[in-house]
Coordinates of C-alpha atoms in Angstrom, one line a residue:
X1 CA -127.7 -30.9 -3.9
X2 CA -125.9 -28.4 -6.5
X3 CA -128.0 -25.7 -6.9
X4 CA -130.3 -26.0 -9.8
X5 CA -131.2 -22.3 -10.5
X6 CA -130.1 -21.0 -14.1
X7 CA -129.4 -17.5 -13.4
X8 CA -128.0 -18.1 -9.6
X9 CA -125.6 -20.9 -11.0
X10 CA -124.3 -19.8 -13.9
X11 CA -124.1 -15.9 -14.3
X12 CA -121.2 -13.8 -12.3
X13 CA -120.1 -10.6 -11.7
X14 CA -116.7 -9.1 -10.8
X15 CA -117.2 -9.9 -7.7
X16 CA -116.8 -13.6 -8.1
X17 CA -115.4 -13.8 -11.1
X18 CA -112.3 -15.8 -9.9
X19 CA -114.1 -18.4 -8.7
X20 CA -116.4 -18.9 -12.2
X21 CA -112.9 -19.3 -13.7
X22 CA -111.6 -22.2 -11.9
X23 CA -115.2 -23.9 -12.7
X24 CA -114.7 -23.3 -16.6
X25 CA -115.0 -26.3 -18.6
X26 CA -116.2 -25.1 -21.4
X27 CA -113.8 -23.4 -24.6
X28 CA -115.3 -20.1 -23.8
X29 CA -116.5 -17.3 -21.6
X30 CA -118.8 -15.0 -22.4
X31 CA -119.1 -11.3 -21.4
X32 CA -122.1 -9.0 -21.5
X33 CA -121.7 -5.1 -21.0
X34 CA -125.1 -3.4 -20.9
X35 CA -125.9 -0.4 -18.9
X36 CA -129.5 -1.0 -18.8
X37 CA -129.2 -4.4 -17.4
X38 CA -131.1 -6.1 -14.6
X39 CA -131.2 -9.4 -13.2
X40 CA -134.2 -9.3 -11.3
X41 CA -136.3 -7.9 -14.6
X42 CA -138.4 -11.4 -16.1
X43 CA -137.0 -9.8 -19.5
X44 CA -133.3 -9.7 -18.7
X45 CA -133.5 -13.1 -16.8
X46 CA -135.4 -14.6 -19.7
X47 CA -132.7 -13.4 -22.0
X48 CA -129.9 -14.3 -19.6
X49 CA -131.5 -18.3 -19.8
X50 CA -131.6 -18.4 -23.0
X51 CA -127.8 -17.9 -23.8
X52 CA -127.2 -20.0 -20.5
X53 CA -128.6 -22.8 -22.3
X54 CA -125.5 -22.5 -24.8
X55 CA -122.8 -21.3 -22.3
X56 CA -122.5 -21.3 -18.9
X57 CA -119.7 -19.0 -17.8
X58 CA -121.7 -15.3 -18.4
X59 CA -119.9 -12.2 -16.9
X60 CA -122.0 -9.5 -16.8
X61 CA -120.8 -5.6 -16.5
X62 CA -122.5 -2.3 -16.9
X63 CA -119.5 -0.7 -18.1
X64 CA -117.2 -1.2 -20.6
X65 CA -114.1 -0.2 -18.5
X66 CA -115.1 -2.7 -15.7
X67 CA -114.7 -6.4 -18.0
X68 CA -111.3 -4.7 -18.8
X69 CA -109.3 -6.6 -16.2
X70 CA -111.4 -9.5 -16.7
X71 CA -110.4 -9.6 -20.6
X72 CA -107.0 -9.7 -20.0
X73 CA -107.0 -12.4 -17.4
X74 CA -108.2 -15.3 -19.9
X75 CA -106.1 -17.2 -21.9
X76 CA -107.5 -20.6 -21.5
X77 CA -111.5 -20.5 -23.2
X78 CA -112.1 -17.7 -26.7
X79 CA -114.0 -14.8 -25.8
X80 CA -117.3 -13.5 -26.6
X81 CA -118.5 -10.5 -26.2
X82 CA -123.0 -8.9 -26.4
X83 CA -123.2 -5.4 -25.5
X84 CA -125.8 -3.0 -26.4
X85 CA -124.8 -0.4 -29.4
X86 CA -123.6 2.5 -27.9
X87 CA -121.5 0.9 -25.4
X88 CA -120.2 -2.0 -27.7
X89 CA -119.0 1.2 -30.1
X90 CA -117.0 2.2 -27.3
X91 CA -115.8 -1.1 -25.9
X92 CA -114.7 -2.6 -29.6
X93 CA -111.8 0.4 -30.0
X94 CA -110.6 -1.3 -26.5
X95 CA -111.1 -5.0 -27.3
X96 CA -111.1 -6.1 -30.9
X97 CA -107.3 -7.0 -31.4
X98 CA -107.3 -9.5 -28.0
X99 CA -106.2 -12.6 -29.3
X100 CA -108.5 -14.6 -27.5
X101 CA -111.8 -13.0 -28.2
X102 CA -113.1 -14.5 -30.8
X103 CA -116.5 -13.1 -31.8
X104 CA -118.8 -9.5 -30.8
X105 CA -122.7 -8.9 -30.7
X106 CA -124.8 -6.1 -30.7
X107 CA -127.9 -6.1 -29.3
X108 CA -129.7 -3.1 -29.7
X109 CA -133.4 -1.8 -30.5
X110 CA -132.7 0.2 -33.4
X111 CA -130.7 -2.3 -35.5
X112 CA -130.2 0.7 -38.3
X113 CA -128.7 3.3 -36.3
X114 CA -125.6 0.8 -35.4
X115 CA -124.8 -1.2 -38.9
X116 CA -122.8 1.6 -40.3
X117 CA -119.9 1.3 -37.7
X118 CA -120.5 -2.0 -36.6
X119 CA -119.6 -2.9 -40.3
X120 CA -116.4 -1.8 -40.0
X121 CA -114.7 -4.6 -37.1
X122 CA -114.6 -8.2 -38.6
X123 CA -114.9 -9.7 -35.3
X124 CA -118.8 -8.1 -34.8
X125 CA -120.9 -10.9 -35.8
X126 CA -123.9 -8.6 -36.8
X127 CA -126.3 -6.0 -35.4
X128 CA -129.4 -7.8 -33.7
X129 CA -132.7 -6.9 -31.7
X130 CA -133.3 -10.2 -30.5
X131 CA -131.3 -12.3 -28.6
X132 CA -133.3 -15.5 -30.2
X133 CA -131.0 -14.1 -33.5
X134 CA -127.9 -14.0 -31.5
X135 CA -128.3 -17.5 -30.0
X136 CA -128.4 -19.0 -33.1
X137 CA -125.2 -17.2 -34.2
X138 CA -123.8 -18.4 -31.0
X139 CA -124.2 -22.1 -31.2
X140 CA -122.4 -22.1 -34.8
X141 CA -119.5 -20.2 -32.7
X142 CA -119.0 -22.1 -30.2
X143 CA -119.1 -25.4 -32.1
X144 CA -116.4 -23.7 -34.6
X145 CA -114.0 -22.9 -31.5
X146 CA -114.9 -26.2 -29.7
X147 CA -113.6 -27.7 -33.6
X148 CA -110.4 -25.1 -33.0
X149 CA -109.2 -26.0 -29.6
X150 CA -107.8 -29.2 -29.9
X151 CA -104.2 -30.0 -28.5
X152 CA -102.0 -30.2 -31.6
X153 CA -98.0 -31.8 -30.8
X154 CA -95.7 -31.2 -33.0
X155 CA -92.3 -33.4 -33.1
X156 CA -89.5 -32.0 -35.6
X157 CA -87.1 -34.4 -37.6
X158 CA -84.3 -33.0 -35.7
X159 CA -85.5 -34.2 -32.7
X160 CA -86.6 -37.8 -33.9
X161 CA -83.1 -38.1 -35.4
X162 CA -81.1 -37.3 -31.7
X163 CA -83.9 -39.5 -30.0
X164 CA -82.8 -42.4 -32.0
X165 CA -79.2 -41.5 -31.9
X166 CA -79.4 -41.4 -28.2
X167 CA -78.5 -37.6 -28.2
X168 CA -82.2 -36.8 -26.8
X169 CA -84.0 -38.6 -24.2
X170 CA -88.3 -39.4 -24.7
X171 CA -88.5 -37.3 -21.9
X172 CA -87.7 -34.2 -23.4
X173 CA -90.4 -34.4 -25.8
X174 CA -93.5 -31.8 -25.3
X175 CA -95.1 -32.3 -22.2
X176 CA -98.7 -32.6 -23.9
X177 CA -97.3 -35.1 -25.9
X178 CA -95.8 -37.2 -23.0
X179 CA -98.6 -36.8 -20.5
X180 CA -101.4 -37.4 -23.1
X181 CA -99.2 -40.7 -24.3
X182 CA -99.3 -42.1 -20.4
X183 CA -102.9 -40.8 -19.7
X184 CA -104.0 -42.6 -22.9
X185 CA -102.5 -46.2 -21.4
X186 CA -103.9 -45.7 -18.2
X187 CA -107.0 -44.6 -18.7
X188 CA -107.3 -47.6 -21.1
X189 CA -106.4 -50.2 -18.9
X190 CA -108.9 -49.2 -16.0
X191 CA -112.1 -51.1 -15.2
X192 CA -115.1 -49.6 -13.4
X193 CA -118.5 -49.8 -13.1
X194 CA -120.1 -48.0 -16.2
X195 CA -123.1 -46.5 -13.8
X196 CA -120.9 -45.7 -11.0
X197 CA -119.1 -43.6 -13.2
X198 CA -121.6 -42.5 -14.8
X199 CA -123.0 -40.8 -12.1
X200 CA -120.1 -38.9 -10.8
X201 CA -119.8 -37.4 -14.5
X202 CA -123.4 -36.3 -14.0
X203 CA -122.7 -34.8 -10.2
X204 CA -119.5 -33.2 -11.9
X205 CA -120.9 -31.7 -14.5
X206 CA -123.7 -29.9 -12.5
X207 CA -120.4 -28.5 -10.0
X208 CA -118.4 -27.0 -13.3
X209 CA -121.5 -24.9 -14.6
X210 CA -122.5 -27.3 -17.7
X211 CA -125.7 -25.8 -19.3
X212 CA -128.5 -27.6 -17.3
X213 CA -130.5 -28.3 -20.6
X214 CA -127.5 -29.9 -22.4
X215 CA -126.9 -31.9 -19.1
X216 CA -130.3 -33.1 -18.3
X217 CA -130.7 -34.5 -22.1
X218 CA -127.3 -36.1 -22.1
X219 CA -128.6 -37.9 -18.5
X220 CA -131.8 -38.8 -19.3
X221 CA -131.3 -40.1 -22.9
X222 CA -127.4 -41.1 -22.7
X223 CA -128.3 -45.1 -23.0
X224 CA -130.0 -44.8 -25.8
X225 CA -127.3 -44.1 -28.2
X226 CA -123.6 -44.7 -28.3
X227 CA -120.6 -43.0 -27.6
X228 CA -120.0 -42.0 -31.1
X229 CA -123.4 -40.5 -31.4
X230 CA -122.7 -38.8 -28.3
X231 CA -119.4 -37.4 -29.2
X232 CA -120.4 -35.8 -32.8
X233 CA -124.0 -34.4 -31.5
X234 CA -123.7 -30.8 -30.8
X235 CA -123.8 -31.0 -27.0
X236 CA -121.2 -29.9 -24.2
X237 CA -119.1 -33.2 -24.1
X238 CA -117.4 -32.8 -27.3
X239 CA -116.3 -29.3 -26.3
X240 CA -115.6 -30.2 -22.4
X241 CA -113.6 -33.3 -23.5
X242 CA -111.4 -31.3 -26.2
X243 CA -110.3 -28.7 -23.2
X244 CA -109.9 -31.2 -20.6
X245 CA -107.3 -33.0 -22.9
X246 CA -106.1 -29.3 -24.2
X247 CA -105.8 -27.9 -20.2
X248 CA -104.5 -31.5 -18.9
X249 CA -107.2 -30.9 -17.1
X250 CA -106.6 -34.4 -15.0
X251 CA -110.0 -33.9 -13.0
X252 CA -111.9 -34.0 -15.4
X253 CA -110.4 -36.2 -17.9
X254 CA -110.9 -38.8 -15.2
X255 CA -114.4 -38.2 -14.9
X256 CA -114.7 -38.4 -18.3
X257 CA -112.5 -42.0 -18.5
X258 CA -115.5 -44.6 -18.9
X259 CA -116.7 -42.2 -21.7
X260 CA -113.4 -41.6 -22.9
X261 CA -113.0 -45.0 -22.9
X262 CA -115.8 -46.5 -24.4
X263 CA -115.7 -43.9 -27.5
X264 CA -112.3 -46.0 -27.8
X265 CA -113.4 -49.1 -27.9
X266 CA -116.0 -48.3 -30.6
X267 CA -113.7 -47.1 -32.5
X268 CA -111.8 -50.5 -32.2
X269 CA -114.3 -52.5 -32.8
X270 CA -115.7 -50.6 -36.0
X271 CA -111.9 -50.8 -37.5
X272 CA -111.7 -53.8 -37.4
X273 CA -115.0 -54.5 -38.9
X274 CA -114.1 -52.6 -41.5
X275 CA -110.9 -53.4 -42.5
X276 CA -111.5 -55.2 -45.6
X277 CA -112.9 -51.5 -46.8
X278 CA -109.2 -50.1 -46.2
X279 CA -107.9 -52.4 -48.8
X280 CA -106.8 -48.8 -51.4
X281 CA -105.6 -46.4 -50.3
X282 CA -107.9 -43.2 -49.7
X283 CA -107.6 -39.4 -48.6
X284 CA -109.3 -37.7 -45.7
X285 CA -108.7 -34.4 -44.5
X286 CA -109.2 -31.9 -41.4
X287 CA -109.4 -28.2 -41.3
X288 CA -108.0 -26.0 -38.3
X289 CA -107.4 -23.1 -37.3
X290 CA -104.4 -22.6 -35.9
X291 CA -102.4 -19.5 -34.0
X292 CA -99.3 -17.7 -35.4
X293 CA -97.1 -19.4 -33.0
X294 CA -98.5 -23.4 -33.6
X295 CA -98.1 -22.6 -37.4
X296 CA -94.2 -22.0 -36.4
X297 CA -94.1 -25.2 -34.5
X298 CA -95.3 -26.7 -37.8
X299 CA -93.4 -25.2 -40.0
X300 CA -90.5 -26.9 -38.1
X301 CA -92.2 -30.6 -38.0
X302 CA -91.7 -31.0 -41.7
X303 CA -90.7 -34.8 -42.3
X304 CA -91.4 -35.1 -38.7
X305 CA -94.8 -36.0 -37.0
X306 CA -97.9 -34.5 -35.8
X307 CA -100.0 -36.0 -32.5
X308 CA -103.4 -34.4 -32.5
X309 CA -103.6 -35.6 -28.4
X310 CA -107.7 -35.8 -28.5
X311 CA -110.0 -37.7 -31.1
X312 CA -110.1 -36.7 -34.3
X313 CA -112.7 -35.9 -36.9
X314 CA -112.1 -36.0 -40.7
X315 CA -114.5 -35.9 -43.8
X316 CA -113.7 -37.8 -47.0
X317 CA -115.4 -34.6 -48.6
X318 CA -113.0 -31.5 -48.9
X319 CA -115.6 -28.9 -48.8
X320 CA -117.1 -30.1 -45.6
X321 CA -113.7 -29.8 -43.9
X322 CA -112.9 -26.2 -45.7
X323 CA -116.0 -24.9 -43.6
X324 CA -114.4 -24.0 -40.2
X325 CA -111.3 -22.7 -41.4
X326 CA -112.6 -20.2 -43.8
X327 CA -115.0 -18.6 -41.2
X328 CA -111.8 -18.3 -38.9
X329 CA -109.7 -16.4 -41.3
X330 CA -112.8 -13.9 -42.0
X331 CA -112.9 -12.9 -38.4
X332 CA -109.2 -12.1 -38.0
X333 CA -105.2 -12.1 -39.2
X334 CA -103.9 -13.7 -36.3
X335 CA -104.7 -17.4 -37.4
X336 CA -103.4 -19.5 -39.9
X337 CA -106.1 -21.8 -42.3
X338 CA -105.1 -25.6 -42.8
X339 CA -106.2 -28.0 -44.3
X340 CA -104.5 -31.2 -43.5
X341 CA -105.0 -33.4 -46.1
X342 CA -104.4 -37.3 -44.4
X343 CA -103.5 -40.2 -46.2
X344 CA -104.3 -43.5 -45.6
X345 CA -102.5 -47.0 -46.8
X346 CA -103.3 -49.5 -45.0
X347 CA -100.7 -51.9 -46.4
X348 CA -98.3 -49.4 -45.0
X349 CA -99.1 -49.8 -41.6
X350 CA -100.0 -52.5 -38.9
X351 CA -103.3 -53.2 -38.2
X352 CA -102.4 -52.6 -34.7
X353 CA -102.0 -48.4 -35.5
X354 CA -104.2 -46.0 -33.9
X355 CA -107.6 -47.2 -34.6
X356 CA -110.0 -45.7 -37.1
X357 CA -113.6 -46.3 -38.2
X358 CA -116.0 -44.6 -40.9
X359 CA -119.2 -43.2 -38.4
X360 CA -121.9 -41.9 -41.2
X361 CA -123.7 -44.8 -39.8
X362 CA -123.1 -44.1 -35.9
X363 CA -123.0 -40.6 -36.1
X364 CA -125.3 -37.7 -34.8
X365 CA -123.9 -35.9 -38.2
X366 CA -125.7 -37.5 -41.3
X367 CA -124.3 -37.2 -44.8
X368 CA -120.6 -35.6 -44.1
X369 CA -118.3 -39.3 -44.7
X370 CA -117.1 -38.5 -41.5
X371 CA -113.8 -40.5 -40.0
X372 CA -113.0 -40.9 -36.4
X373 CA -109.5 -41.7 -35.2
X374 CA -108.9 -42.3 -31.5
X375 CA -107.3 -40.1 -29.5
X376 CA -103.4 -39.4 -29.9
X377 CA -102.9 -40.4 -33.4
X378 CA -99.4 -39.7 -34.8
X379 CA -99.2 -38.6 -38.5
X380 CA -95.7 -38.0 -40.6
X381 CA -95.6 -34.5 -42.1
X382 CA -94.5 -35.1 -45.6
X383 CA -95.8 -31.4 -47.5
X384 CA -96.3 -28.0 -46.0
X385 CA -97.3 -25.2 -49.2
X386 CA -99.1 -22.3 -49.3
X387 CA -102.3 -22.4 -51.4
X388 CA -102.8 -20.2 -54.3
X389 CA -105.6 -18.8 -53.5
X390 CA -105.1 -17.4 -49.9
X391 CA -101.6 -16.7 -48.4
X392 CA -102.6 -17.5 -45.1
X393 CA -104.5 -21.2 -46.2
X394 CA -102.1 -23.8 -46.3
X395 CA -102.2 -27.6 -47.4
X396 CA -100.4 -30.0 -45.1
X397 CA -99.8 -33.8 -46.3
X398 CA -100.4 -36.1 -43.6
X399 CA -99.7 -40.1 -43.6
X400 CA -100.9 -42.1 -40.8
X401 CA -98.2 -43.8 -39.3

């Protein structure tokens, strides 16, 4: 039986870090410096719970200089950091430029003594007293990164042109592009028992640290809705199956393969329900955050294509998809805002293309004119321009091929 204690199962030291690492299936990692902290007190433990209700992977430290190491070793999950004021003031000289952390809290009993300074590092999501405060902070993080990490391929028109001239081979392409291309067709064509499979999802999950709380809602109550509902509520698998496909993390994508699988064929089957709605042409669009060196790599796919290599979620409405992105460039100058802007014409393409389907009505999301696209959906790059306002927000014109 995997061990069902909170604290025992979730939160790690530098002594086992390593380990918690390899179990990480989650976007992020959280560290908590705090000199004052104790495990055994009901107060500290409580606290601990609470976050481990959000994130599972919580390194704790009772020095600033000892998460050091730790810190620089991840490169796969965004950082977050809590740590009590006076440490955090000397820990966030040290810290704040890392690429991968993505967010600081301080949580202090004397919220006035620390908001001067605090003020002053974009990445320090505020100055609290109760970790209730910081939880809710959290969950509107982690759902932002979990919208960020999302395997992006990028195919230039270079390379297209030497592919058909016979100059390039397909296997030269990206390697997240070709694997997610021949995991997509397999994972399609197999046939397994739905409970079966079920259940080893559920017996993984509790191995690779998901929050117990998410987990035991998600197996008590997943037949009651569908895989749509499932994959836009804001639980762990939307997160967990946008790494796995990120990492090529092949464990875990096949755990995830009846899931992965039905969310397809919803998809499928809503498209082509609905086709008679796709008779005009209409606009959709997608925010994303994306790093210094992927906003290179799309610089040089103009008039080429773009795989996004999980599912995708775009919103008919502009300002719902502007949200993410502008929270992003607040926190620092290492990212790049877009918005792609997708169109769609459906006498332009087969009604064999990458599936699509309109979900307000499926959806754990109301209101937000959501679209869902299967995963690895190829778009042409037509327009890549700067927007007025902001020098680091860019519009990129997408048509579904």
């Amino acid at each position: 039986m995997p061990n069902m204690n909170p604290t025992a199962a979730h939160t790690t030291t530098s002594s086992n870090t390593s380990q918690s690492r390899r179990r990480n299936v989650q976007n992020y990692s959280l560290i908590w410096v705090d000199g004052t902290i104790d495990k055994s007190e009901d107060e500290w433990k409580n606290n601990i719970e609470i976050v481990e209700d959000i994130i599972s992977d919580i390194n704790i430290f009772k020095k600033p200089e000892e998460c050091i190491p730790l810190l620089n070793t991840i490169n796969m999950e965004k950082i977050l950091v809590i740590t009590s004021g006076f440490l955090g003031e000397i820990l966030v000289r040290d810290i704040h430029n890392l690429l991968q952390l993505d967010a600081i809290y301080i949580l202090c009993g004397n919220a006035a003594r620390h908001k001067a300074w605090a003020e002053n590092w974009s990445k320090i999501q505020g100055v609290f007293t109760s970790i209730n405060d910081i939880c809710d902070s959290l969950k509107k993080v982690v759902h932002q990164i979990d919208h960020n990490e999302i395997s992006i391929s990028f195919i230039s028109n270079q390379t297209i042109m030497e592919i058909a001239s016979g100059q390039r081979n397909l296997d030269q392409l990206e390697l997240s592009y070709m694997y997610s291309v021949l995991f997509k067709e397999i994972i399609l064509e197999i046939d397994d028992a739905d409970l079966e499979s079920f259940n080893k999802l559920i017996e993984y999950c509790h191995q690779q640290k998901v929050p117990e709380s998410q987990l035991a809602y998600f197996h008590h109550e997943y037949h009651r809705q569908s895989p749509i509902w499932w994959y836009t509520k804001d639980l762990f698998i939307y997160g967990m199956l946008n790494k796995a496909l990120r990492t090529f993390n092949v464990e875990c994508m096949l755990k995830m393969g009846f899931f992965i699988r039905k969310l397809h064929q919803q998809i499928e089957q809503l498209y082509y329900k609905q086709l008679d709605d796709y008779r005009e042409s209409f606009t959709v669009y997608r925010d994303q955050a994306l790093s210094q060196q992927n906003f290179q790599k799309l610089l040089t796919a103009k008039d080429g294509l773009l795989s996004f290599n999980s599912f995708l979620l775009a919103s008919k409405n502009r300002k719902v998809s502007m949200s993410f992105v502008e929270d992003s460039l607040r926190k620092t100058t290492d990212t790049v805002g877009i918005l792609f802007i997708i169109t769609i014409n459906q006498k332009q393409i087969s009604t064999s293309t990458t599936p699509f389907a309109m979900i307000d009505d499926y959806s754990a999301i109301c209101g937000e004119q959501h679209i869902l696209f299967t995963m690895h959906t190829v778009f042409h790059v037509s327009e890549i321009t700067p927007t007025v306002s902001n020098n680091r927000l860019w519009e990129v014109s997408l048509t579904l091929t």
